[in-house]
PDB file of C-alpha atoms in Angstrom:
ATOM      1  CA  UNK O  38     -47.392  25.735 -16.732  1.00 43.00           C
ATOM      2  CA  UNK O  39     -45.296  28.691 -17.935  1.00 46.00           C
ATOM      3  CA  UNK O  40     -42.309  27.711 -20.220  1.00 44.00           C
ATOM      4  CA  UNK O  41     -40.541  30.835 -19.369  1.00 49.00           C
ATOM      5  CA  UNK O  42     -37.071  30.545 -17.812  1.00 46.00           C
ATOM      6  CA  UNK O  43     -36.940  31.340 -14.040  1.00 49.00           C
ATOM      7  CA  UNK O  44     -36.078  34.862 -13.148  1.00 54.00           C
ATOM      8  CA  UNK O  45     -32.748  35.580 -11.634  1.00 49.00           C
ATOM      9  CA  UNK O  46     -34.359  36.779  -8.481  1.00 52.00           C
ATOM     10  CA  UNK O  47     -36.030  33.367  -7.970  1.00 52.00           C
ATOM     11  CA  UNK O  48     -32.806  31.409  -8.745  1.00 46.00           C
ATOM     12  CA  UNK O  49     -31.632  31.199  -5.017  1.00 51.00           C
ATOM     13  CA  UNK O  50     -34.959  30.564  -3.461  1.00 48.00           C
ATOM     14  CA  UNK O  51     -35.367  27.185  -1.573  1.00 47.00           C
ATOM     15  CA  UNK O  52     -38.221  26.012  -3.857  1.00 41.00           C
ATOM     16  CA  UNK O  53     -36.183  26.398  -6.927  1.00 40.00           C
ATOM     17  CA  UNK O  54     -33.221  24.370  -5.457  1.00 45.00           C
ATOM     18  CA  UNK O  55     -32.867  20.587  -6.538  1.00 47.00           C
ATOM     19  CA  UNK O  56     -33.233  18.390  -3.639  1.00 46.00           C
ATOM     20  CA  UNK O  57     -30.391  15.813  -3.164  1.00 45.00           C
ATOM     21  CA  UNK O  58     -31.334  12.355  -4.035  1.00 45.00           C
ATOM     22  CA  UNK O  59     -31.122  10.450  -0.681  1.00 41.00           C
ATOM     23  CA  UNK O  60     -30.779   7.097  -2.339  1.00 38.00           C
ATOM     24  CA  UNK O  61     -27.417   8.069  -3.912  1.00 41.00           C
ATOM     25  CA  UNK O  62     -24.652   6.784  -1.488  1.00 53.00           C
ATOM     26  CA  UNK O  63     -21.019   7.724  -1.553  1.00 69.00           C
ATOM     27  CA  UNK O  64     -18.943   4.553  -2.760  1.00 84.00           C
ATOM     28  CA  UNK O  65     -16.056   3.564  -0.574  1.00 94.00           C
ATOM     29  CA  UNK O  66     -12.444   4.019  -1.797  1.00 96.00           C
ATOM     30  CA  UNK O  67     -11.402   0.792  -3.186  1.00 97.00           C
ATOM     31  CA  UNK O  68      -7.759  -0.327  -2.785  1.00 98.00           C
ATOM     32  CA  UNK O  69      -5.998  -3.396  -4.327  1.00 98.00           C
ATOM     33  CA  UNK O  70      -2.806  -4.932  -2.902  1.00 98.00           C
ATOM     34  CA  UNK O  71      -1.072  -7.375  -5.197  1.00 98.00           C
ATOM     35  CA  UNK O  72       1.963  -8.961  -3.671  1.00 98.00           C
ATOM     36  CA  UNK O  73       4.883 -11.040  -5.118  1.00 95.00           C
ATOM     37  CA  UNK O  74       4.841 -13.380  -2.095  1.00 94.00           C
ATOM     38  CA  UNK O  75       2.126 -15.993  -1.367  1.00 96.00           C
ATOM     39  CA  UNK O  76       2.371 -15.944   2.430  1.00 96.00           C
ATOM     40  CA  UNK O  77       4.562 -13.418   4.137  1.00 97.00           C
ATOM     41  CA  UNK O  78       3.311 -10.271   2.375  1.00 97.00           C
ATOM     42  CA  UNK O  79      -0.333 -11.537   2.107  1.00 97.00           C
ATOM     43  CA  UNK O  80      -0.411 -12.466   5.842  1.00 98.00           C
ATOM     44  CA  UNK O  81       0.903  -8.979   6.845  1.00 98.00           C
ATOM     45  CA  UNK O  82      -1.597  -7.030   4.579  1.00 98.00           C
ATOM     46  CA  UNK O  83      -4.449  -9.353   5.392  1.00 98.00           C
ATOM     47  CA  UNK O  84      -4.264  -8.293   8.941  1.00 98.00           C
ATOM     48  CA  UNK O  85      -4.466  -4.797   7.928  1.00 98.00           C
ATOM     49  CA  UNK O  86      -7.456  -5.562   5.613  1.00 98.00           C
ATOM     50  CA  UNK O  87      -9.390  -7.201   8.411  1.00 97.00           C
ATOM     51  CA  UNK O  88      -9.033  -4.196  10.555  1.00 97.00           C
ATOM     52  CA  UNK O  89      -9.931  -1.665   7.885  1.00 96.00           C
ATOM     53  CA  UNK O  90     -12.733  -3.723   6.222  1.00 95.00           C
ATOM     54  CA  UNK O  91     -14.248  -4.226   9.550  1.00 95.00           C
ATOM     55  CA  UNK O  92     -14.268  -0.857  10.951  1.00 95.00           C
ATOM     56  CA  UNK O  93     -14.399   1.508   7.920  1.00 96.00           C
ATOM     57  CA  UNK O  94     -16.132  -0.628   5.137  1.00 93.00           C
ATOM     58  CA  UNK O  95     -18.358   2.273   4.183  1.00 94.00           C
ATOM     59  CA  UNK O  96     -15.201   4.582   3.670  1.00 95.00           C
ATOM     60  CA  UNK O  97     -12.467   2.310   2.357  1.00 96.00           C
ATOM     61  CA  UNK O  98     -12.172  -1.290   1.286  1.00 96.00           C
ATOM     62  CA  UNK O  99      -8.964  -3.397   0.745  1.00 97.00           C
ATOM     63  CA  UNK O 100      -8.439  -6.474  -1.475  1.00 98.00           C
ATOM     64  CA  UNK O 101      -5.232  -8.503  -1.140  1.00 98.00           C
ATOM     65  CA  UNK O 102      -4.008 -10.892  -3.684  1.00 98.00           C
ATOM     66  CA  UNK O 103      -0.746 -12.977  -3.325  1.00 97.00           C
ATOM     67  CA  UNK O 104       0.113 -13.754  -6.795  1.00 96.00           C
ATOM     68  CA  UNK O 105       3.326 -15.569  -6.562  1.00 94.00           C
ATOM     69  CA  UNK O 106       4.781 -13.643  -9.399  1.00 93.00           C
ATOM     70  CA  UNK O 107       7.385 -10.929  -9.778  1.00 93.00           C
ATOM     71  CA  UNK O 108       8.084  -7.293 -11.047  1.00 97.00           C
ATOM     72  CA  UNK O 109       6.685  -6.951 -14.576  1.00 97.00           C
ATOM     73  CA  UNK O 110       4.491 -10.079 -14.507  1.00 97.00           C
ATOM     74  CA  UNK O 111       3.145  -9.040 -11.249  1.00 98.00           C
ATOM     75  CA  UNK O 112       2.171  -5.589 -12.671  1.00 98.00           C
ATOM     76  CA  UNK O 113       0.467  -7.226 -15.547  1.00 98.00           C
ATOM     77  CA  UNK O 114      -1.568  -9.376 -13.172  1.00 97.00           C
ATOM     78  CA  UNK O 115      -2.567  -6.323 -11.129  1.00 98.00           C
ATOM     79  CA  UNK O 116      -3.597  -4.393 -14.208  1.00 97.00           C
ATOM     80  CA  UNK O 117      -5.680  -7.316 -15.318  1.00 97.00           C
ATOM     81  CA  UNK O 118      -7.418  -7.587 -11.747  1.00 97.00           C
ATOM     82  CA  UNK O 119      -8.183  -3.809 -12.106  1.00 97.00           C
ATOM     83  CA  UNK O 120      -9.954  -4.383 -15.553  1.00 96.00           C
ATOM     84  CA  UNK O 121     -11.853  -7.316 -14.256  1.00 96.00           C
ATOM     85  CA  UNK O 122     -13.145  -5.694 -11.213  1.00 94.00           C
ATOM     86  CA  UNK O 123     -16.563  -3.947 -11.586  1.00 92.00           C
ATOM     87  CA  UNK O 124     -16.168  -1.576  -8.839  1.00 88.00           C
ATOM     88  CA  UNK O 125     -12.796  -0.371  -9.988  1.00 91.00           C
ATOM     89  CA  UNK O 126      -9.845   0.557  -7.776  1.00 97.00           C
ATOM     90  CA  UNK O 127      -8.700   4.086  -6.748  1.00 97.00           C
ATOM     91  CA  UNK O 128      -5.206   2.667  -5.553  1.00 98.00           C
ATOM     92  CA  UNK O 129      -3.311  -0.341  -6.814  1.00 98.00           C
ATOM     93  CA  UNK O 130      -0.332  -1.210  -4.787  1.00 98.00           C
ATOM     94  CA  UNK O 131       2.122  -3.575  -6.493  1.00 98.00           C
ATOM     95  CA  UNK O 132       4.237  -5.028  -3.759  1.00 98.00           C
ATOM     96  CA  UNK O 133       7.556  -6.798  -4.676  1.00 98.00           C
ATOM     97  CA  UNK O 134      10.997  -7.442  -3.625  1.00 97.00           C
ATOM     98  CA  UNK O 135      14.143  -6.698  -5.780  1.00 95.00           C
ATOM     99  CA  UNK O 136      15.836 -10.079  -4.697  1.00 92.00           C
ATOM    100  CA  UNK O 137      18.003 -10.986  -7.653  1.00 90.00           C
ATOM    101  CA  UNK O 138      15.669 -10.056 -10.368  1.00 95.00           C
ATOM    102  CA  UNK O 139      17.242  -8.164 -13.415  1.00 96.00           C
ATOM    103  CA  UNK O 140      17.664  -4.459 -12.573  1.00 98.00           C
ATOM    104  CA  UNK O 141      15.917  -3.544 -15.758  1.00 98.00           C
ATOM    105  CA  UNK O 142      12.609  -5.355 -14.689  1.00 98.00           C
ATOM    106  CA  UNK O 143      12.812  -3.872 -11.141  1.00 98.00           C
ATOM    107  CA  UNK O 144      12.985  -0.348 -12.439  1.00 98.00           C
ATOM    108  CA  UNK O 145      10.466  -0.911 -15.417  1.00 98.00           C
ATOM    109  CA  UNK O 146       7.870  -2.239 -12.947  1.00 98.00           C
ATOM    110  CA  UNK O 147       8.143   1.250 -11.115  1.00 98.00           C
ATOM    111  CA  UNK O 148       7.969   3.008 -14.422  1.00 98.00           C
ATOM    112  CA  UNK O 149       4.778   0.945 -15.560  1.00 98.00           C
ATOM    113  CA  UNK O 150       3.095   2.162 -12.393  1.00 98.00           C
ATOM    114  CA  UNK O 151       3.811   5.779 -13.019  1.00 98.00           C
ATOM    115  CA  UNK O 152       2.843   5.429 -16.826  1.00 98.00           C
ATOM    116  CA  UNK O 153      -0.337   3.596 -16.098  1.00 98.00           C
ATOM    117  CA  UNK O 154      -1.672   6.199 -13.392  1.00 98.00           C
ATOM    118  CA  UNK O 155      -4.820   7.995 -14.261  1.00 97.00           C
ATOM    119  CA  UNK O 156      -7.250  10.225 -12.478  1.00 96.00           C
ATOM    120  CA  UNK O 157      -9.276   7.093 -11.902  1.00 96.00           C
ATOM    121  CA  UNK O 158      -6.626   4.673 -10.727  1.00 98.00           C
ATOM    122  CA  UNK O 159      -3.437   5.254  -9.221  1.00 98.00           C
ATOM    123  CA  UNK O 160      -0.683   2.513  -9.395  1.00 98.00           C
ATOM    124  CA  UNK O 161       2.112   2.440  -6.792  1.00 98.00           C
ATOM    125  CA  UNK O 162       5.279   0.442  -7.042  1.00 98.00           C
ATOM    126  CA  UNK O 163       5.870  -0.706  -3.574  1.00 98.00           C
ATOM    127  CA  UNK O 164       9.324  -2.303  -3.764  1.00 98.00           C
ATOM    128  CA  UNK O 165      11.731  -3.451  -1.077  1.00 98.00           C
ATOM    129  CA  UNK O 166      15.459  -3.631  -1.755  1.00 97.00           C
ATOM    130  CA  UNK O 167      16.195  -6.350  -1.176  1.00 95.00           C
ATOM    131  CA  UNK O 168      13.099  -7.802   0.604  1.00 96.00           C
ATOM    132  CA  UNK O 169      10.154  -6.835   2.790  1.00 97.00           C
ATOM    133  CA  UNK O 170      11.897  -8.156   5.785  1.00 97.00           C
ATOM    134  CA  UNK O 171      13.802  -4.709   5.640  1.00 97.00           C
ATOM    135  CA  UNK O 172      10.522  -2.903   6.426  1.00 98.00           C
ATOM    136  CA  UNK O 173       9.981  -5.306   9.323  1.00 98.00           C
ATOM    137  CA  UNK O 174      13.457  -4.613  10.633  1.00 98.00           C
ATOM    138  CA  UNK O 175      13.005  -0.708  10.643  1.00 98.00           C
ATOM    139  CA  UNK O 176      10.319  -1.229  13.228  1.00 98.00           C
ATOM    140  CA  UNK O 177      13.156  -1.590  15.654  1.00 98.00           C
ATOM    141  CA  UNK O 178      15.596   0.942  14.675  1.00 97.00           C
ATOM    142  CA  UNK O 179      17.203   2.736  11.720  1.00 97.00           C
ATOM    143  CA  UNK O 180      19.250   0.375   9.448  1.00 93.00           C
ATOM    144  CA  UNK O 181      21.484   1.324   6.553  1.00 93.00           C
ATOM    145  CA  UNK O 182      23.676  -1.604   5.789  1.00 92.00           C
ATOM    146  CA  UNK O 183      23.447  -3.297   2.360  1.00 90.00           C
ATOM    147  CA  UNK O 184      23.214  -6.902   3.370  1.00 91.00           C
ATOM    148  CA  UNK O 185      21.959 -10.077   1.638  1.00 90.00           C
ATOM    149  CA  UNK O 186      18.547 -10.701   2.116  1.00 91.00           C
ATOM    150  CA  UNK O 187      19.231 -14.096   3.888  1.00 93.00           C
ATOM    151  CA  UNK O 188      20.834 -11.945   6.857  1.00 95.00           C
ATOM    152  CA  UNK O 189      17.571 -10.341   7.626  1.00 96.00           C
ATOM    153  CA  UNK O 190      15.647 -13.322   9.401  1.00 96.00           C
ATOM    154  CA  UNK O 191      18.465 -13.710  12.042  1.00 97.00           C
ATOM    155  CA  UNK O 192      18.284 -10.174  12.866  1.00 97.00           C
ATOM    156  CA  UNK O 193      14.624  -9.993  13.094  1.00 98.00           C
ATOM    157  CA  UNK O 194      14.548 -13.149  15.370  1.00 98.00           C
ATOM    158  CA  UNK O 195      17.140 -11.393  17.731  1.00 98.00           C
ATOM    159  CA  UNK O 196      14.927  -8.249  18.054  1.00 98.00           C
ATOM    160  CA  UNK O 197      11.777 -10.411  18.530  1.00 98.00           C
ATOM    161  CA  UNK O 198      13.196 -12.524  21.246  1.00 98.00           C
ATOM    162  CA  UNK O 199      14.226  -9.151  23.030  1.00 98.00           C
ATOM    163  CA  UNK O 200      10.445  -8.266  23.100  1.00 97.00           C
ATOM    164  CA  UNK O 201       9.393 -11.863  24.021  1.00 98.00           C
ATOM    165  CA  UNK O 202       7.816 -12.602  20.512  1.00 98.00           C
ATOM    166  CA  UNK O 203       9.931 -15.574  19.635  1.00 98.00           C
ATOM    167  CA  UNK O 204      11.468 -16.345  16.472  1.00 97.00           C
ATOM    168  CA  UNK O 205      10.882 -14.771  13.068  1.00 98.00           C
ATOM    169  CA  UNK O 206       9.752 -17.107  10.039  1.00 96.00           C
ATOM    170  CA  UNK O 207       8.591 -16.315   6.764  1.00 95.00           C
ATOM    171  CA  UNK O 208       4.741 -16.508   6.523  1.00 95.00           C
ATOM    172  CA  UNK O 209       4.356 -15.689  10.278  1.00 96.00           C
ATOM    173  CA  UNK O 210       0.722 -14.893  10.584  1.00 96.00           C
ATOM    174  CA  UNK O 211       0.731 -12.410  13.551  1.00 98.00           C
ATOM    175  CA  UNK O 212       3.776 -10.330  12.266  1.00 98.00           C
ATOM    176  CA  UNK O 213       1.591  -7.200  11.605  1.00 98.00           C
ATOM    177  CA  UNK O 214       0.185  -7.206  15.276  1.00 98.00           C
ATOM    178  CA  UNK O 215       3.685  -7.992  16.687  1.00 98.00           C
ATOM    179  CA  UNK O 216       5.031  -5.011  14.898  1.00 98.00           C
ATOM    180  CA  UNK O 217       2.291  -2.571  15.140  1.00 98.00           C
ATOM    181  CA  UNK O 218       3.303  -0.747  18.236  1.00 97.00           C
ATOM    182  CA  UNK O 219       6.536   0.268  16.363  1.00 98.00           C
ATOM    183  CA  UNK O 220       4.918   1.273  13.103  1.00 98.00           C
ATOM    184  CA  UNK O 221       5.565   4.953  13.418  1.00 97.00           C
ATOM    185  CA  UNK O 222       9.404   4.352  13.925  1.00 98.00           C
ATOM    186  CA  UNK O 223       9.328   2.117  10.714  1.00 98.00           C
ATOM    187  CA  UNK O 224       7.693   4.897   8.857  1.00 98.00           C
ATOM    188  CA  UNK O 225      10.206   7.401  10.035  1.00 98.00           C
ATOM    189  CA  UNK O 226      13.201   5.288   9.292  1.00 98.00           C
ATOM    190  CA  UNK O 227      11.883   4.206   5.742  1.00 98.00           C
ATOM    191  CA  UNK O 228      11.449   7.791   4.914  1.00 98.00           C
ATOM    192  CA  UNK O 229      15.198   8.589   6.030  1.00 98.00           C
ATOM    193  CA  UNK O 230      16.391   5.870   3.621  1.00 98.00           C
ATOM    194  CA  UNK O 231      14.045   7.144   0.898  1.00 98.00           C
ATOM    195  CA  UNK O 232      15.702  10.655   1.222  1.00 98.00           C
ATOM    196  CA  UNK O 233      19.079   9.142   0.823  1.00 97.00           C
ATOM    197  CA  UNK O 234      17.885   7.091  -2.207  1.00 97.00           C
ATOM    198  CA  UNK O 235      16.091  10.097  -3.786  1.00 94.00           C
ATOM    199  CA  UNK O 236      18.097  10.302  -6.959  1.00 92.00           C
ATOM    200  CA  UNK O 237      18.466   6.376  -7.308  1.00 97.00           C
ATOM    201  CA  UNK O 238      16.461   3.897  -9.167  1.00 98.00           C
ATOM    202  CA  UNK O 239      14.838   1.176  -7.117  1.00 98.00           C
ATOM    203  CA  UNK O 240      17.502  -1.469  -8.212  1.00 98.00           C
ATOM    204  CA  UNK O 241      20.186   0.726  -6.887  1.00 97.00           C
ATOM    205  CA  UNK O 242      18.377   1.814  -3.562  1.00 97.00           C
ATOM    206  CA  UNK O 243      19.895  -0.818  -1.350  1.00 96.00           C
ATOM    207  CA  UNK O 244      18.669  -0.683   1.513  1.00 97.00           C
ATOM    208  CA  UNK O 245      15.348   0.886   0.659  1.00 98.00           C
ATOM    209  CA  UNK O 246      11.513   0.171   0.727  1.00 98.00           C
ATOM    210  CA  UNK O 247       8.429   1.947  -0.329  1.00 98.00           C
ATOM    211  CA  UNK O 248       6.129  -0.011   1.955  1.00 98.00           C
ATOM    212  CA  UNK O 249       5.986   3.022   4.240  1.00 98.00           C
ATOM    213  CA  UNK O 250       3.980   4.868   1.518  1.00 98.00           C
ATOM    214  CA  UNK O 251       1.145   2.290   1.613  1.00 98.00           C
ATOM    215  CA  UNK O 252       1.185   2.131   5.367  1.00 98.00           C
ATOM    216  CA  UNK O 253       1.025   5.951   5.726  1.00 98.00           C
ATOM    217  CA  UNK O 254      -1.965   6.025   3.353  1.00 98.00           C
ATOM    218  CA  UNK O 255      -3.791   3.593   5.394  1.00 98.00           C
ATOM    219  CA  UNK O 256      -2.415   4.912   8.807  1.00 97.00           C
ATOM    220  CA  UNK O 257      -5.569   6.940   9.777  1.00 95.00           C
ATOM    221  CA  UNK O 258      -7.614   3.685   9.735  1.00 96.00           C
ATOM    222  CA  UNK O 259      -5.022   1.681  11.830  1.00 93.00           C
ATOM    223  CA  UNK O 260      -5.032   3.560  15.145  1.00 80.00           C
TER     224      UNK O 260
END
């Protein structure tokens, strides 16, 4: 066998090209959703996970973890889950409410997500000021009043009763399916709030929510 390098004239010939290894398969894009709550948020995102993992498992896979922790501690738990996962995660969504937590912790969590983002793993601070029920409420219309989080549940109940879906309660397991027909409206109104809050820190963005960024990312798989 000749040890001479191939001629330039032969380089583009079919017999010189490497054959793709058919055993190599593209890995799905892994997402991790880590939530502050242990019922309301996990139930909402578990419904989304079931839809996506069932229909598009070869393209994208979701893990959902309700950690029962908040802000900075929640971020640290998310980072540990990334380190411990052999597949790695392309996107990590840290979902938390601002509630009455210190403003410094609320803002620091968002900053940690930005600082920890790499080409391999992107961290996203998915905060809601004050609570995720704002995201739910935006499915029914634009809302720009800075009210206490306890006032969201009665408002949601009023809207749900109008469409024949009963009362709202935290941890309601069917909430994603109830709200799904109005998801595009929620994205639109959340973006409108985001524009208003553009120069503000998360703790100062009331009302405001970043849940739409996560939903918009997954939207192609939720039709």
